[in-house]
XYZ file of C-alpha atoms in Angstrom:
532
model
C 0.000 0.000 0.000
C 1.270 3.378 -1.253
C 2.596 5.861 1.918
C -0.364 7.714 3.717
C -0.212 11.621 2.598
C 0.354 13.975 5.288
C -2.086 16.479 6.215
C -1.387 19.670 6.960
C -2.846 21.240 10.713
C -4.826 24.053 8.326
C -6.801 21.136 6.769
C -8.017 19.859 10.056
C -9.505 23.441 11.324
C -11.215 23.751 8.440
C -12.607 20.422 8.404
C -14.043 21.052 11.312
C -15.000 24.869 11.069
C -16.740 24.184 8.003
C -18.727 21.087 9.586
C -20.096 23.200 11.900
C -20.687 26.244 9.596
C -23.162 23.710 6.967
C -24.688 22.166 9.780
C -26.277 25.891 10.750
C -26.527 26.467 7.397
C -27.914 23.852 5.596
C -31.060 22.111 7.764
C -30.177 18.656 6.941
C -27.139 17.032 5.255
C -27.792 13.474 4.411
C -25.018 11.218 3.154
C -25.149 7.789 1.470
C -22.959 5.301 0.100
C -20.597 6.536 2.543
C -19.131 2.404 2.737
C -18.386 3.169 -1.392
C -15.349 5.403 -0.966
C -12.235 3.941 -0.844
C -10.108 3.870 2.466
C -7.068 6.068 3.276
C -3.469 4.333 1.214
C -6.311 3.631 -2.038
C -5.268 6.118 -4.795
C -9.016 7.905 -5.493
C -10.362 10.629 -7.596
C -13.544 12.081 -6.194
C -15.679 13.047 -8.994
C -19.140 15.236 -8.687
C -21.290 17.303 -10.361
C -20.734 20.881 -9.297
C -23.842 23.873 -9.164
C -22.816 25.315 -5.916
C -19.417 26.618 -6.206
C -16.754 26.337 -3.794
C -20.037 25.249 -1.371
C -19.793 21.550 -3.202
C -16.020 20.787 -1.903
C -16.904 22.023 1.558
C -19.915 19.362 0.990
C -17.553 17.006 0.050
C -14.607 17.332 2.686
C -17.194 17.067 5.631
C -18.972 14.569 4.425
C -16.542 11.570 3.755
C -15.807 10.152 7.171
C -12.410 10.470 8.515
C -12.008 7.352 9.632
C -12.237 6.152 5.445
C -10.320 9.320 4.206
C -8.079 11.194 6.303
C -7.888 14.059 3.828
C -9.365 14.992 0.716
C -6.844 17.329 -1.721
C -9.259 19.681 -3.617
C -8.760 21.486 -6.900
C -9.888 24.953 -7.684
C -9.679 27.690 -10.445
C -6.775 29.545 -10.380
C -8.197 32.955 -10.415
C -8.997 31.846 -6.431
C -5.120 32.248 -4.810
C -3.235 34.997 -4.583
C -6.049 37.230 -3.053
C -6.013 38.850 0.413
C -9.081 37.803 0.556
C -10.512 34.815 3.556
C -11.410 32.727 0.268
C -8.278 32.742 -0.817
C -6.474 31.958 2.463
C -9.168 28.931 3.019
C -8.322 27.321 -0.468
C -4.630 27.921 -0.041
C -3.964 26.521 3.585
C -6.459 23.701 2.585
C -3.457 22.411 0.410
C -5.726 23.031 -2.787
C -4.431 22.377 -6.149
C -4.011 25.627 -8.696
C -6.013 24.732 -12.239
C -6.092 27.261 -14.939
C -8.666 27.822 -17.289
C -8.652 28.662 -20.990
C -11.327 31.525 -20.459
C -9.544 33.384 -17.474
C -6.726 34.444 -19.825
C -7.015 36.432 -22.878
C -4.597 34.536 -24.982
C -6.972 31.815 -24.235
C -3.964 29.471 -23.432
C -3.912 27.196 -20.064
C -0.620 25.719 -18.874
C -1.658 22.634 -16.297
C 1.533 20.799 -16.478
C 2.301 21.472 -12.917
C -0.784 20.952 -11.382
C -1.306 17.504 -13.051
C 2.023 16.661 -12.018
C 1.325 17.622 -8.431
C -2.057 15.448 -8.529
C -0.342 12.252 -10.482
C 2.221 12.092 -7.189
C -0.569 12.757 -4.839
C -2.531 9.592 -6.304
C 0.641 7.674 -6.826
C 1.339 8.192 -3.240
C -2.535 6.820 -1.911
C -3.914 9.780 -2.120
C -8.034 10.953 -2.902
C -8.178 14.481 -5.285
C -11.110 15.632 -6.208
C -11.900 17.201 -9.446
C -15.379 18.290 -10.847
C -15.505 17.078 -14.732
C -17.792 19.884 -15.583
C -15.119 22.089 -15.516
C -17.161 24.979 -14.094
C -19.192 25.923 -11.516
C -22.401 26.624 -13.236
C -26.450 27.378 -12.162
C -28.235 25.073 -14.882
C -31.039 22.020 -14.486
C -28.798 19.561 -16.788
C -25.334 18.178 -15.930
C -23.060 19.769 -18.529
C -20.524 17.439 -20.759
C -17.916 15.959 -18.881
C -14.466 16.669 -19.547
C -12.019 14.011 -20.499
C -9.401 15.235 -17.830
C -10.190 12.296 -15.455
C -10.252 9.452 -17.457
C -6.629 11.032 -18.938
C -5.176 11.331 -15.760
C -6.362 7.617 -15.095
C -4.654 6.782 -18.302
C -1.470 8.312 -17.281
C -1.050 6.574 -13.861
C -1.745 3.034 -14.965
C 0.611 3.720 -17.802
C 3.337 4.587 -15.240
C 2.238 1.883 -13.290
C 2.016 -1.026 -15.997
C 4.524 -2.888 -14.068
C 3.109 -2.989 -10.821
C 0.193 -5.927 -10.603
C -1.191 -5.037 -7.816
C -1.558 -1.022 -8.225
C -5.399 0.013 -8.758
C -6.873 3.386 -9.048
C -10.399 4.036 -8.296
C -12.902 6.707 -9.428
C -15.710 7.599 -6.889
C -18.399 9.488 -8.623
C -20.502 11.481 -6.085
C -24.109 13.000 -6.856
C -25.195 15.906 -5.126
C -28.488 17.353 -4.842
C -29.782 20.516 -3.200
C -33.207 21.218 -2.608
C -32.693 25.113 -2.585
C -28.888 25.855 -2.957
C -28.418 28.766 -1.603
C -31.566 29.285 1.378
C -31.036 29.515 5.127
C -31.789 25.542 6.713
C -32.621 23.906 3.160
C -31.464 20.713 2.502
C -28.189 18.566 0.857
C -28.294 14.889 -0.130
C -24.745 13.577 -0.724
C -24.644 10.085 -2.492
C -21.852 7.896 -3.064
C -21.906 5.582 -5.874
C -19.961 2.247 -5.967
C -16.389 3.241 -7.159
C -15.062 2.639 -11.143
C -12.098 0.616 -10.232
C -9.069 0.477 -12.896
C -5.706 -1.968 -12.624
C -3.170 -2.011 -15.987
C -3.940 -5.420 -15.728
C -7.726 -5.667 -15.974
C -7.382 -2.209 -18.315
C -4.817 -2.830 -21.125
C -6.906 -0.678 -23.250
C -6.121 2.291 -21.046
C -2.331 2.138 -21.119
C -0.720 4.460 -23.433
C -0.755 4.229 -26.166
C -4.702 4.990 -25.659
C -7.192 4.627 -28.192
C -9.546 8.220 -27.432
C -12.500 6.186 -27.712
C -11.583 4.555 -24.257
C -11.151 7.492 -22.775
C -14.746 8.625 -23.853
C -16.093 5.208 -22.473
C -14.673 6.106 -19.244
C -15.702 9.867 -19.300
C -19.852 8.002 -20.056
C -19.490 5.934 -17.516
C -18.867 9.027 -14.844
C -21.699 10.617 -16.301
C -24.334 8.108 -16.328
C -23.046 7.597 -12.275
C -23.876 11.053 -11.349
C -26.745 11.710 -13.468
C -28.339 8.817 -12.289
C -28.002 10.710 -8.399
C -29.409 13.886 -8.914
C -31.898 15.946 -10.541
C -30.492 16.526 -14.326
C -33.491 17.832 -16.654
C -33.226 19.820 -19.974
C -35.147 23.004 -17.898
C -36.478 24.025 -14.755
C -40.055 23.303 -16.134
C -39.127 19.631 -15.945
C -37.839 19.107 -12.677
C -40.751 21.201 -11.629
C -43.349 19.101 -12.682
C -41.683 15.876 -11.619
C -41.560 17.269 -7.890
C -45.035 18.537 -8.228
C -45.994 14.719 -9.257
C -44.224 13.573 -6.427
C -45.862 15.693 -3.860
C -49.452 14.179 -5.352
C -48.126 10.923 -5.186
C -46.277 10.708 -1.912
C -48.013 13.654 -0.267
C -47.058 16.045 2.559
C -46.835 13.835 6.120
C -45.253 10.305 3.655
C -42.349 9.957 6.218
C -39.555 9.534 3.484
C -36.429 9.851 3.467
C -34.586 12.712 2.274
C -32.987 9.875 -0.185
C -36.307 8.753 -0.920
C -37.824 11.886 -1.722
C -34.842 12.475 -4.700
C -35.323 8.777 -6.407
C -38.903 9.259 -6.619
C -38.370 12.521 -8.090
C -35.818 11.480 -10.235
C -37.906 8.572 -11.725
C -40.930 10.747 -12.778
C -38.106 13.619 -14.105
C -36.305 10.195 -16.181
C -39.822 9.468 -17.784
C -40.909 12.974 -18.468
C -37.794 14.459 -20.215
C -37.895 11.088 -22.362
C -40.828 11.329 -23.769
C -40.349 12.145 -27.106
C -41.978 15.068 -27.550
C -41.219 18.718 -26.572
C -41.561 20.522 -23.582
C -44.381 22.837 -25.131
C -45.940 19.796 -27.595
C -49.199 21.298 -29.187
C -52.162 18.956 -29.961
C -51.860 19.106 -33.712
C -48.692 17.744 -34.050
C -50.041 14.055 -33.079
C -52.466 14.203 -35.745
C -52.293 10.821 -37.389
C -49.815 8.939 -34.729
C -51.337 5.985 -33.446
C -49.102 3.633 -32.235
C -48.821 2.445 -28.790
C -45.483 4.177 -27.941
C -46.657 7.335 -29.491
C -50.075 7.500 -27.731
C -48.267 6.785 -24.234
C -45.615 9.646 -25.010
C -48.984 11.662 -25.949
C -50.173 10.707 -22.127
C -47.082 11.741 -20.515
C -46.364 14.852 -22.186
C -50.347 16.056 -21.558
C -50.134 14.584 -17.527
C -46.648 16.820 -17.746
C -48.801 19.973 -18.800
C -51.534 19.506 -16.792
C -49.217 19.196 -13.550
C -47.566 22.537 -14.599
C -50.737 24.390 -15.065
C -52.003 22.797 -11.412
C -48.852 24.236 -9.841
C -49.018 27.534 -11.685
C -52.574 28.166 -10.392
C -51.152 27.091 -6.809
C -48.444 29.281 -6.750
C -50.643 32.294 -8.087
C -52.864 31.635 -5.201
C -49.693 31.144 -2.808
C -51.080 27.517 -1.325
C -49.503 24.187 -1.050
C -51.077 21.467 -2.710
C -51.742 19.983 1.109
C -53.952 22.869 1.469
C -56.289 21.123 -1.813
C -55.937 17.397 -0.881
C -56.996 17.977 2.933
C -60.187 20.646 2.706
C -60.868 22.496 5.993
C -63.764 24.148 6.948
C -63.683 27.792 7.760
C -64.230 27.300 11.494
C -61.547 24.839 11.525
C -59.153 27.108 9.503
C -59.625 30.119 12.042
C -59.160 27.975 14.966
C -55.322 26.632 13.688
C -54.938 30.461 12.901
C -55.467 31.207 16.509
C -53.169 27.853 17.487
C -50.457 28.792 15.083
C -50.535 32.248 15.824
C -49.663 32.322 19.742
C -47.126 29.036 19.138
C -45.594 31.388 16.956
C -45.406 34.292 19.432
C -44.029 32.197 22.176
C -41.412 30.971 20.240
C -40.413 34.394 18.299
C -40.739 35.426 22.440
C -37.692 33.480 23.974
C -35.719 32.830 20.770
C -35.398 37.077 21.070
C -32.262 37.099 23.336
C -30.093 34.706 20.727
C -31.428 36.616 17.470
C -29.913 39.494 19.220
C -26.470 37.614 18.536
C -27.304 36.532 15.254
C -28.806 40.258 13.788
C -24.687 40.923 12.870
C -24.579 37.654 11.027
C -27.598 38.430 9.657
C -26.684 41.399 8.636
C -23.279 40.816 6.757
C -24.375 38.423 5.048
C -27.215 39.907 3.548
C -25.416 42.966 2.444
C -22.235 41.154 0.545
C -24.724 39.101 -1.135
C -26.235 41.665 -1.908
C -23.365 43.283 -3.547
C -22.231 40.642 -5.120
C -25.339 39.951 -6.924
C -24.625 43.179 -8.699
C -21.636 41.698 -10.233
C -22.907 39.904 -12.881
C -26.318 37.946 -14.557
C -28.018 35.631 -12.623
C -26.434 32.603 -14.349
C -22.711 33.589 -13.046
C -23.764 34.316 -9.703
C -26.294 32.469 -8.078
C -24.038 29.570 -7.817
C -22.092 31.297 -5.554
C -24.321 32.846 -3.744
C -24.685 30.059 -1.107
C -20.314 30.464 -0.559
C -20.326 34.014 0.108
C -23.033 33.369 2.919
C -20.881 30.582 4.283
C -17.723 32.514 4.313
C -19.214 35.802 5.704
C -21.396 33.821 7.806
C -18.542 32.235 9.406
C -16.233 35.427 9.729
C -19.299 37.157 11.225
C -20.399 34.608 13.401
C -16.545 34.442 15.101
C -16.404 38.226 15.506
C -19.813 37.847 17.355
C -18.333 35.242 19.312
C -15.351 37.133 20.318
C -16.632 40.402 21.170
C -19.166 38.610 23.388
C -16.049 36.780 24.777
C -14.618 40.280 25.410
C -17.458 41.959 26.964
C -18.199 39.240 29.783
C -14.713 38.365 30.594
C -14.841 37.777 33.685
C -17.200 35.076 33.412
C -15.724 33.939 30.591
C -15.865 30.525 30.882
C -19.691 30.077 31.161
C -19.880 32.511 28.310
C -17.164 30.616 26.049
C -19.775 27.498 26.126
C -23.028 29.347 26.861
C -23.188 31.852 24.102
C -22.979 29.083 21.235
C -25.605 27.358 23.054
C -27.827 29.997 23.256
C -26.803 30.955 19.164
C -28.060 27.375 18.376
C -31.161 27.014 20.242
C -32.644 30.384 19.495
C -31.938 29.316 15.895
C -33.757 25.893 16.286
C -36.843 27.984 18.484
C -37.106 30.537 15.404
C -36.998 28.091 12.928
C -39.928 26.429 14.273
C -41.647 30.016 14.903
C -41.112 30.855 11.503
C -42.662 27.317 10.452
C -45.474 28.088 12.776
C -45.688 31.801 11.182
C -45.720 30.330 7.737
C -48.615 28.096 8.519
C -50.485 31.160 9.687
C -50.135 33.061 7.006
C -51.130 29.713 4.421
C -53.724 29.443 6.575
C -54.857 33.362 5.970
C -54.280 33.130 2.620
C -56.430 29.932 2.022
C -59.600 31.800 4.121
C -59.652 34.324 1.071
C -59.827 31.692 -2.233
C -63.444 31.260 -3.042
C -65.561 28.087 -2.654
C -65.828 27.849 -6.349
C -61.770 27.910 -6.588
C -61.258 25.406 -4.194
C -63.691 23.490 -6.280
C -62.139 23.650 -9.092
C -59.066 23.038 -7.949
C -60.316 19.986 -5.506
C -61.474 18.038 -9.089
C -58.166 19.056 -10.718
C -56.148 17.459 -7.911
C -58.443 14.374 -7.931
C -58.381 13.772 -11.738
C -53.954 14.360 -11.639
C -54.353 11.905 -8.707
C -55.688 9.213 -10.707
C -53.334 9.817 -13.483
C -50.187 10.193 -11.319
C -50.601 6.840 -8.865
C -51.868 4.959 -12.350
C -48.060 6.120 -13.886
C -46.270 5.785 -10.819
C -47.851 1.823 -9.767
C -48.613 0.463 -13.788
C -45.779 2.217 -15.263
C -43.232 3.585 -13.396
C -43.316 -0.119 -10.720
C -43.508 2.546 -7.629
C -45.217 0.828 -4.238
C -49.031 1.354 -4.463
C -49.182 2.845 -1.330
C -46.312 5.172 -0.361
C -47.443 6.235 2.951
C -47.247 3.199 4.285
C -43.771 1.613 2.325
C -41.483 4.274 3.129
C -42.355 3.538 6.989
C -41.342 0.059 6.742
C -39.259 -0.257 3.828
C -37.499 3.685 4.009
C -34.360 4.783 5.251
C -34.466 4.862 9.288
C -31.582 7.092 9.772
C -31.681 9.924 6.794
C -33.744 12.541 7.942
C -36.948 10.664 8.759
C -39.265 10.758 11.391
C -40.650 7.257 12.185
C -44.601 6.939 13.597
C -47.372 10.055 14.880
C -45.422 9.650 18.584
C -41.867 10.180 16.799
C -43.253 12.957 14.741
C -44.493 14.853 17.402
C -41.563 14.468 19.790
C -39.272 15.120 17.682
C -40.808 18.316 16.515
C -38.956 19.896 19.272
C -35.607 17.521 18.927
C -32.471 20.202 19.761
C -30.349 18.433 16.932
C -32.532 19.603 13.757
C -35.651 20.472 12.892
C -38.137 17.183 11.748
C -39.317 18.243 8.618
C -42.223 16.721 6.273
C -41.514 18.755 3.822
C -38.038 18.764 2.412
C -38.672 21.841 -0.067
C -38.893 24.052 3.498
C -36.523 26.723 4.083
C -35.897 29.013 7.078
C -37.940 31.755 5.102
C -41.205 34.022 6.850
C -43.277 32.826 3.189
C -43.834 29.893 1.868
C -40.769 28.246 -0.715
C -42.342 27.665 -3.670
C -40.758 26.007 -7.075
C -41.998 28.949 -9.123
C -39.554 30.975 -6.704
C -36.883 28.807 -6.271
């Protein structure tokens, strides 16, 4: 086995700064497939798909387990060092890998010899890298074409290696999917897939010389992994309607996992962005098409359209689609109000002392997003939106911490442990104020739609009911009754509440907030698709 690498003390505080920073920011981090990646002394490139910036390493380096990787070397652009900035100082002490890019120079030229030199001894040596294939950070509903760089740099190792029988490589590809990228206490699911595992003498046909076709094969492979993971549509439109058919089918209260939640998803998404016909088909153009295939595409695409046009008269009205399925009457509706509305108060009540603390986080990081934003289109920013609120966040949050330090010295020990204690529960008592606010205000809104809406919308929800279990059981091989399989059959330990008594309880639980609905963000309105 190759010599462990060493890791540097700078890796280990951020490691664990950063652990700490996602688990405030991000409600719930699930991981899976963590028993996939490849222990410490395995040579390992760490592949994913990459929307959120520098965000998805942090994801990455806190999420594989120490005790199966004791560090993680990370690649970034290298526009990134060289700044006195704290982004800079972060990648740099992290032992981060320089890579240029054609685009950040005018001549257009990139010069990578070094780096890839640096990463082929890190590997050589049992060493994980990680490198996103994409190339780019970028905020898009598909997975863009994966570069060849990986498969190459596999190519060159075993080629170095031909002589040594027992040497292996591995690629772990990693999918990961967030449910709002860059909202206060959304949600991350990290998965793991079963590693691509290469030896020169089970891979001849990637020893140099290399036929490019090979290479290609490899560079599929990767894709089809993390594709396969994640949400990866053609639009926004698409991924849309497949969560809207998964809220009708496995509807708010299903206790599923976080995990869960995403295949589902994923398998209505897969069937609606195959079927052959576009996005914004029009009636006329099946005229005379009456094949079996072509009729069923002709289904699919009009359940597709009729689930947008459900969740575009939702999101006008600002309700949920639990607000349709379960009808209240008005006495009933004013009564929650009431019930909602002095939960809320209580909670907004004693969580007042901690926000105190948090109103300079608060503030920072609203106003250098802000500013940022104003840097450039939507499409180059918002995917690092989520980073500039982690990094501010955290820079923030330590001032806080130290002038609060400075101001009660005396008692400084109680205040060293009971400040950060009374940081975190505040946050955990407002988040489930502003849950209780939200409901309130759902609640109000839902008083004001007429009798002859919630009519109309009652028998469109019924008919898309039909439609959706009949695709999801008969077509799709989905349990009949999801309620009831994801308690026995789901994932115990990713984010799920098990049973009424577990639900309730755990409503209050000081680790994280029990959600039933994993599209929820720390946000006074409602998150909504449309808004997204």
């Amino acid at each position: 086995m190759p010599p462990e690498t060493p890791v540097p003390w700078s890796y280990f505080l951020i490691r664990i700064l950063f652990r700490i920073v996602l688990k405030i920011f991000y409600g719930t981090i699930v991981v899976e497939g963590a028993e996939n990646i490849p222990e410490t002394g395995r040579p390992c490139i760490v592949c994913a798909n990459h929307t959120n910036s520098l965000t998805d390493a942090l994801i990455l380096v806190t999420s594989i387990p120490s005790q199966r990787r004791n560090m993680l070397h990370l690649t970034a652009k290298s526009t990134q060092f060289g700044k006195k900035t704290l982004t800079s100082w972060l990648i740099e002490a992290a032992g981060t890998v320089p890579i240029q890019r054609r685009k950040d120079f005018d001549e257009g030229v990139a010069n990578n010899d070094a780096p890839l030199a640096k990463l082929t001894q890190t590997l050589e040596m049992g060493g994980a890298v990680c490198l996103f294939p994409e190339g780019a950070s970028r905020y898009h509903p598909t997975i863009a074409p994966l570069k060849t760089g990986v498969a190459r740099i596999v190519s060159t190792i075993l080629s170095r290696n031909r002589d040594n029988a027992d040497f292996e490589i591995s690629i772990l590809t990693c999918s990961i999917t967030y449910m709002h990228r860059q909202h206060f206490r959304s949600d991350v699911l990290v998965s793991f897939h079963p590693p691509l595992n290469f030896r020169p003498k089970d891979n001849p046909e990637l020893l140099e010389p290399v036929d490019f076709d090979n290479i290609r094969h490899v560079t599929a492979q990767m894709h089809r992994q993390i594709a396969t993971g994640t949400f990866d549509a053609p639009s926004w439109n698409l991924i849309r309607a497949a969560k809207m058919a998964t809220s009708i089918y496995a509807p708010l209260g299903t206790t599923m996992s976080l995990g869960d939640y995403v295949r589902v998803t994923r398998t209505f998404l897969d069937l609606f962005k195959t079927a052959n016909l576009p996005d914004q088909a029009q009636s006329t153009d099946l005229a005379g098409q009456e094949d079996s295939d072509q009729l069923k595409d002709k289904d699919i695409v009009k359940l597709r359209e009729d689930l947008r046009a459900y969740q575009s008269e939702l999101y006008q009205l600002r309700i949920r689609d639990d607000r349709i399925r379960r009808p209240l009457s008005r006495p009933v509706i004013v009564y929650r109000m009431m019930l909602r509305f002095y939960w809320a108060s209580f909670l907004f009540f004693i969580s007042l002392g901690g926000l105190a603390l948090w109103l300079p986080v608060a503030a920072t990081t609203f106003y250098a997003v802000h500013n940022f934003k104003k840097t450039g289109p939507v499409w180059d920013t918002w995917d690092e939106i989520a980073q500039y609120k982690l990094i501010y966040g955290l820079v923030s949050g330590l001032c806080v911490y130290a002038a609060a330090i400075a101001v009660t010295f005396p008692i400084f020990p109680v205040t060293s442990v009971g400040v950060p204690v009374l940081m975190w529960m505040s946050l955990r008592w407002f988040e489930d104020a502003v849950s209780a606010a939200r409901a309130l205000v759902a609640l109000g809104r839902l008083l004001r739609v007429t009798p002859e809406t919630l009519s109309h919308l009652r028998d469109t929800r019924a008919d898309l009911h039909r439609r959706v279990v009949h695709l999801a059981v008969d077509g799709l091989g989905l349990p009949a009754d999801p309620e009831r399989h994801f308690v026995v059959y789901g994932e115990k330990d990713k984010g799920r509440v098990v049973g009424r008594w577990a639900n309730e309880t755990n409503y209050f639980s000081v680790r994280r907030r029990r959600k039933r609905d994993w599209n929820e963000t720390l946000r006074l309105y409602e998150q909504f698709d449309e808004d997204s």
